[in-house]
Amino acid sequence: MKRKICAGNFLVLFILVSCINVSFAGDLKNCPEDVFYVVEEAKDKYFAKKDYSGFLAYLNKNKTCLGDNYIKYYTAFVKFSELKQYEDSQDWQKYFDLKETYQEIIENNLSEVIAGISEPITPLYLKALYLDWILEKQKTGFNENEKLDVLIDYIKLYTNDSRQFGILKTIADKLLDDGLIRQSSIVYDMYAKMLISNNVNCDMLLNTAEQAFKNKRYKLARSLYAAYLDKIYSTATKEEYLKHTTRIISLFVDNGWQTGIDKDFAEELFAQLENNFPEGIDANLLFMRGYNLERMSYYQQAVAQFRKFILNYPEDKRVNEAFFHAGIIELYLLNKKDGLDLLKQIIAKNGSSSYLNSALYYAGLYLQKENLTEQAKLYYQKLKGILESAEVIDGSLLSLTNDRLNEINNGKALENNLRSFLEAGFDSVKLLGNVSVAPSPAKGYTGETIDIASSYFVGNVGCFQPVLDFVWSGDLGSASVLNSTQQFSTTFSTPGPKIILLSVKSATELVGKHIAIIEILKKEQENN
Amino acid sequence: MQIKLVLKEAKRVGFLTFCLLFSFSVLVFAKEARPSKVEIRKYNDSRYRLLVNRRDYAIKGVCYNPVPIGEGYDYDFFNDPRKPWLVDGALMKQAGINTIRLYQPSDDTEAVKELISDLYNKFGIRTILGNWLGFWNYPGPCYGDEEFCQCVKEEVLEMVRTYKDEPGILFWVLGNENNYTFDGRIRPWSTEEIDELESPMEQKHERAKLYYSFVNQLAKEIKEIDPNHPVCLGNGELIGLEVANEVCPDIDMVGVIVYRGKTFGNMFKGVKNYFDRPIVFIEFGADSYDAYLDKEDQGMQSFFLEAQWVEIYKNMFRSKEGEGNCLGGFIFEWTDEWWKHNEYNVQAWSEHDTTSNWSNGAYYFDIKAKNNKNMNEEWFGIVGIKQSETEGDLDQRIPKKSYYVLREFWKNPAKRIREIKNEKKNMRR
């Protein structure tokens, strides 16, 4: 009886131990092919509990399968992580007590692993090179150092042979988190290409891109969308290619309602379409491109696109908008008098639109500044007539118009803030630095808040920043803005284009000037 | 009888011994109460040493302005009843700091003397004492105005008369970055004669000449009162020093305020060329806030500070590597100051503002911050502060990583410099 009980107990014990072994995460008895990922998973589990010694014990237990390189690398990584933990918690006493010893282990182990790198390149080697770069960054303070180049080179070698591409995404994500946008983009591109070369089908590629976009990994999404479009360029019909490209453009472009996620990528796709399928570019795409370029501050190019739109689609309902944007940019940003002609073309059409009203005012303003007061007066009087007889009076534009007429009729100088802006553009005044104004959003509805932020750069003046005046003028909406205000919020009660002008001055000099063009729609108006 | 003689002799010897010991201790004690004799010695190739009571003195300093959380620019820490310097002094001593910079004493001379002597007597920490030379006066400085200059002069000489006998005083500092006024953009001042000059360069030169001549006059008169302590010209970078060279024969050293990031570049050679005097960094450092990632980064600060100190040591007299004309430096600064970003907003003095209002590309870690504004004024301390749990108590001092890095560095600078060299060699392989 006793023997039976003993045997039975032993059997139960054996089963229990086997169960434990079976359920133990990352056991490497069978030395799997994807051992790297198994170890990484185990590492994440141990690190979540900050059980560094437990992880080291796990490594030693599986030494036969892993080999020296794994032990050396992960020991270095553990010591690095421990030091980082003390650094993050600012436990400086402990950090400095252990620093010298741990750094020696880290540096010796890493250099041995890296010295032994040979082809085929494995994910472990890439992790070792990544850690080596981190250490170099800490020593030199430079993100972009030699070791980063070495890492990228070895990643390229890795992509030649390997079929395991997860490590690429991991490293690219880390590079992006470290602010290395260019390098992360390179690695994301390599990841995307690996997906293609591993015959990931188009649908899967698109799904992966959509997932990345949904998770706000925009650089990765960009690489995957670009790879997807490359793939379908040769397989899909032109119409399908156009349809997909247009849809992807709309994800990244700046449409004014929200800042573009990646305006550069959108412009890249526009350029590709122009190259690959110019006949497919319709009014929508042309206008979208012009607006995106304007939001990128590529003003010359934006004006070129708007002019092309006007030429090719003169009957489009947005043509006055195109005339207006191009005219204001040329006249008030690029200081080109050609802009006046564009505004005059809106005026010549007559009709009734908020673009006509604003064109009358801003053309008049320019003429007034140039002392062509009779011409300016004509425009202002016409505008006054339109505004006073409108169903809904644009009180703020009417008030500005009356002020200008008052100045002309009574021989007064142009209002100070306006004059300051106009002098900065049209007179040969040496500017101290540069200025920009950014509305957020650039398109909105009546009554909704628009935030206006400005920024400036005055060059190197040490820690003594000169006291500056922010001289705002134009359509400021409901806000009352002081000269000390660098940013403000406002609302507009009437629809139409609103131009905000800014010049920034120090006591003795002009720093620079800029404008913001905001589109305000009535709530029931459709979004273009 | 013989025993009586022996006893008498023993008493006589004992008395003599007592007298000798007493005299010796009086001498030692009296020596401690005397002001230190501070001198600068020049050697071949314009190498310089600072000697205090004939002993080498390497300045390991910090700028000291311990404004508590919730207080502002006008806080008189000399009269802080909590006497922050008693806590700070102990921490400084542990780190190896041996000197502090006080920008200007307050009107309460007894309070100032108490601070200086406490730091010196309790912790062996000396003080350099300065004067803004009217830079922050309202409506502004004017070094072409006799009345203004006379007023400033009286203030400076009174300071010297009051504190010259303090054993803890190391030297005097005249001005800070007053030379940035020469081009008329910062705290502009002028004279009719200068305004009549056509060229802005000529105007700048004339302002420099006026200012530096005034400073030299001050230095001259200081030395008549106090021959024991050198006089230092405070200057932003090297701007204007070629003019100082013409008109400042009585200035003993140049104290530069420099924010050049990891390296001082040609600073040491530059001073030798423009204005051959020993150089001391009376303000330099790095902040501990990453404006780009919008989070604290003490590692970033310690990285810059250690690199800066390596250069300072390499250019001191004893090093064979550099120019040998550097006497040391004062890190800006000891503790964070929470009022600095928005000095007129009292509510903001209780917040540790992370906004930056100036830009410096030499501090490249976070230069990609919005508008490149990466210098966070409220984060320059090597010791952080935190409100104490007990109301009214001194703010807690929380040494940052830089404090420890510098502590280790100062223990054996030569060793650390060798380690860094080896690291660089290994990197090249």
mmCIF file of C-alpha atoms in Angstrom, chain A residues 218-346:
data_model
loop_
_atom_site.group_PDB
_atom_site.id
_atom_site.type_symbol
_atom_site.label_atom_id
_atom_site.label_comp_id
_atom_site.label_asym_id
_atom_site.label_seq_id
_atom_site.Cartn_x
_atom_site.Cartn_y
_atom_site.Cartn_z
ATOM 1 C CA TYR A 218 2.434 57.805 -39.479
ATOM 2 C CA LYS A 219 6.012 57.318 -40.658
ATOM 3 C CA LEU A 220 5.432 53.571 -40.873
ATOM 4 C CA ALA A 221 2.071 54.114 -42.562
ATOM 5 C CA ARG A 222 3.764 56.399 -45.066
ATOM 6 C CA SER A 223 6.359 53.738 -45.945
ATOM 7 C CA LEU A 224 3.720 51.056 -46.267
ATOM 8 C CA TYR A 225 1.348 53.179 -48.366
ATOM 9 C CA ALA A 226 4.267 54.136 -50.619
ATOM 10 C CA ALA A 227 5.198 50.441 -50.999
ATOM 11 C CA TYR A 228 1.549 49.590 -51.677
ATOM 12 C CA LEU A 229 1.223 52.230 -54.388
ATOM 13 C CA ASP A 230 4.489 51.028 -55.951
ATOM 14 C CA LYS A 231 3.121 47.504 -56.008
ATOM 15 C CA ILE A 232 -0.231 48.380 -57.584
ATOM 16 C CA TYR A 233 1.260 50.823 -60.094
ATOM 17 C CA SER A 234 2.245 47.927 -62.306
ATOM 18 C CA THR A 235 -0.691 45.630 -61.513
ATOM 19 C CA ALA A 236 -3.800 47.799 -61.142
ATOM 20 C CA THR A 237 -5.613 49.855 -63.791
ATOM 21 C CA LYS A 238 -4.808 53.537 -64.042
ATOM 22 C CA GLU A 239 -8.175 54.463 -62.624
ATOM 23 C CA GLU A 240 -7.687 52.211 -59.616
ATOM 24 C CA TYR A 241 -4.184 53.589 -59.102
ATOM 25 C CA LEU A 242 -5.590 57.121 -59.279
ATOM 26 C CA LYS A 243 -8.398 56.271 -56.888
ATOM 27 C CA HIS A 244 -6.049 54.784 -54.264
ATOM 28 C CA THR A 245 -3.474 57.543 -54.620
ATOM 29 C CA THR A 246 -6.143 60.213 -54.224
ATOM 30 C CA ARG A 247 -7.515 58.525 -51.137
ATOM 31 C CA ILE A 248 -4.067 58.218 -49.571
ATOM 32 C CA ILE A 249 -3.279 61.848 -50.423
ATOM 33 C CA SER A 250 -6.429 62.906 -48.617
ATOM 34 C CA LEU A 251 -5.164 61.136 -45.457
ATOM 35 C CA PHE A 252 -1.932 63.109 -45.338
ATOM 36 C CA VAL A 253 -2.719 66.421 -46.980
ATOM 37 C CA ASP A 254 -3.359 69.691 -45.175
ATOM 38 C CA ASN A 255 -6.908 70.700 -46.018
ATOM 39 C CA GLY A 256 -7.160 73.555 -43.555
ATOM 40 C CA TRP A 257 -9.681 71.816 -41.294
ATOM 41 C CA GLN A 258 -6.800 69.974 -39.665
ATOM 42 C CA THR A 259 -3.052 70.305 -40.046
ATOM 43 C CA GLY A 260 -1.770 67.806 -42.599
ATOM 44 C CA ILE A 261 -0.310 64.675 -41.071
ATOM 45 C CA ASP A 262 2.483 64.624 -43.591
ATOM 46 C CA LYS A 263 2.226 67.452 -46.100
ATOM 47 C CA ASP A 264 5.555 66.458 -47.665
ATOM 48 C CA PHE A 265 4.327 62.948 -48.396
ATOM 49 C CA ALA A 266 1.127 64.319 -49.871
ATOM 50 C CA GLU A 267 3.178 66.596 -52.133
ATOM 51 C CA GLU A 268 5.365 63.623 -53.102
ATOM 52 C CA LEU A 269 2.269 61.707 -54.175
ATOM 53 C CA PHE A 270 0.936 64.716 -56.073
ATOM 54 C CA ALA A 271 4.243 64.881 -57.933
ATOM 55 C CA GLN A 272 4.129 61.137 -58.653
ATOM 56 C CA LEU A 273 0.621 61.450 -60.074
ATOM 57 C CA GLU A 274 1.710 64.373 -62.209
ATOM 58 C CA ASN A 275 4.506 62.190 -63.503
ATOM 59 C CA ASN A 276 2.679 58.883 -63.872
ATOM 60 C CA PHE A 277 -0.843 59.924 -64.695
ATOM 61 C CA PRO A 278 -1.114 63.654 -65.513
ATOM 62 C CA GLU A 279 -4.434 63.258 -67.284
ATOM 63 C CA GLY A 280 -5.886 61.927 -64.069
ATOM 64 C CA ILE A 281 -5.332 65.176 -62.200
ATOM 65 C CA ASP A 282 -8.695 66.867 -61.941
ATOM 66 C CA ALA A 283 -9.817 70.189 -60.478
ATOM 67 C CA ASN A 284 -10.036 68.744 -56.983
ATOM 68 C CA LEU A 285 -6.492 67.427 -56.977
ATOM 69 C CA LEU A 286 -5.101 70.616 -58.509
ATOM 70 C CA PHE A 287 -6.784 72.840 -55.956
ATOM 71 C CA MET A 288 -5.872 70.491 -53.062
ATOM 72 C CA ARG A 289 -2.246 70.577 -54.183
ATOM 73 C CA GLY A 290 -2.151 74.364 -54.359
ATOM 74 C CA TYR A 291 -3.642 74.654 -50.906
ATOM 75 C CA ASN A 292 -1.288 72.027 -49.448
ATOM 76 C CA LEU A 293 1.710 73.898 -50.880
ATOM 77 C CA GLU A 294 0.392 77.137 -49.395
ATOM 78 C CA ARG A 295 0.137 75.444 -45.988
ATOM 79 C CA MET A 296 3.696 74.175 -46.422
ATOM 80 C CA SER A 297 4.733 77.820 -47.000
ATOM 81 C CA TYR A 298 5.943 76.928 -50.511
ATOM 82 C CA TYR A 299 4.344 80.108 -51.788
ATOM 83 C CA GLN A 300 5.788 80.334 -55.287
ATOM 84 C CA GLN A 301 4.758 76.748 -56.001
ATOM 85 C CA ALA A 302 1.334 77.290 -54.439
ATOM 86 C CA VAL A 303 0.694 80.294 -56.650
ATOM 87 C CA ALA A 304 1.784 78.258 -59.706
ATOM 88 C CA GLN A 305 -0.766 75.548 -58.880
ATOM 89 C CA PHE A 306 -3.553 78.087 -58.270
ATOM 90 C CA ARG A 307 -2.782 79.791 -61.570
ATOM 91 C CA LYS A 308 -2.895 76.414 -63.331
ATOM 92 C CA PHE A 309 -6.246 75.715 -61.683
ATOM 93 C CA ILE A 310 -7.595 79.078 -62.829
ATOM 94 C CA LEU A 311 -6.391 78.450 -66.368
ATOM 95 C CA ASN A 312 -7.764 74.925 -66.654
ATOM 96 C CA TYR A 313 -10.984 75.257 -64.654
ATOM 97 C CA PRO A 314 -12.250 78.826 -65.072
ATOM 98 C CA GLU A 315 -15.859 77.796 -64.358
ATOM 99 C CA ASP A 316 -15.114 75.847 -61.187
ATOM 100 C CA LYS A 317 -16.955 77.220 -58.143
ATOM 101 C CA ARG A 318 -13.591 77.593 -56.360
ATOM 102 C CA VAL A 319 -11.999 79.804 -58.982
ATOM 103 C CA ASN A 320 -12.495 83.013 -56.993
ATOM 104 C CA GLU A 321 -10.926 81.314 -54.004
ATOM 105 C CA ALA A 322 -7.924 80.377 -56.161
ATOM 106 C CA PHE A 323 -7.653 83.945 -57.502
ATOM 107 C CA PHE A 324 -7.872 85.315 -53.999
ATOM 108 C CA HIS A 325 -5.284 83.027 -52.386
ATOM 109 C CA ALA A 326 -2.835 83.505 -55.247
ATOM 110 C CA GLY A 327 -3.429 87.266 -55.281
ATOM 111 C CA ILE A 328 -2.981 87.760 -51.540
ATOM 112 C CA ILE A 329 0.103 85.528 -51.424
ATOM 113 C CA GLU A 330 1.752 87.313 -54.332
ATOM 114 C CA LEU A 331 0.874 90.788 -53.136
ATOM 115 C CA TYR A 332 1.359 90.540 -49.389
ATOM 116 C CA LEU A 333 3.849 87.712 -48.912
ATOM 117 C CA LEU A 334 5.948 87.614 -52.049
ATOM 118 C CA ASN A 335 5.714 91.412 -52.443
ATOM 119 C CA LYS A 336 4.859 91.008 -56.117
ATOM 120 C CA LYS A 337 2.606 93.558 -57.736
ATOM 121 C CA ASP A 338 1.266 90.809 -60.071
ATOM 122 C CA GLY A 339 -0.927 89.846 -57.169
ATOM 123 C CA LEU A 340 -2.932 93.015 -57.663
ATOM 124 C CA ASP A 341 -3.936 91.848 -61.153
ATOM 125 C CA LEU A 342 -5.279 88.618 -59.715
ATOM 126 C CA LEU A 343 -7.399 90.506 -57.193
ATOM 127 C CA LYS A 344 -8.575 92.847 -59.953
ATOM 128 C CA GLN A 345 -9.800 89.854 -61.950
ATOM 129 C CA ILE A 346 -12.140 88.907 -59.116
#
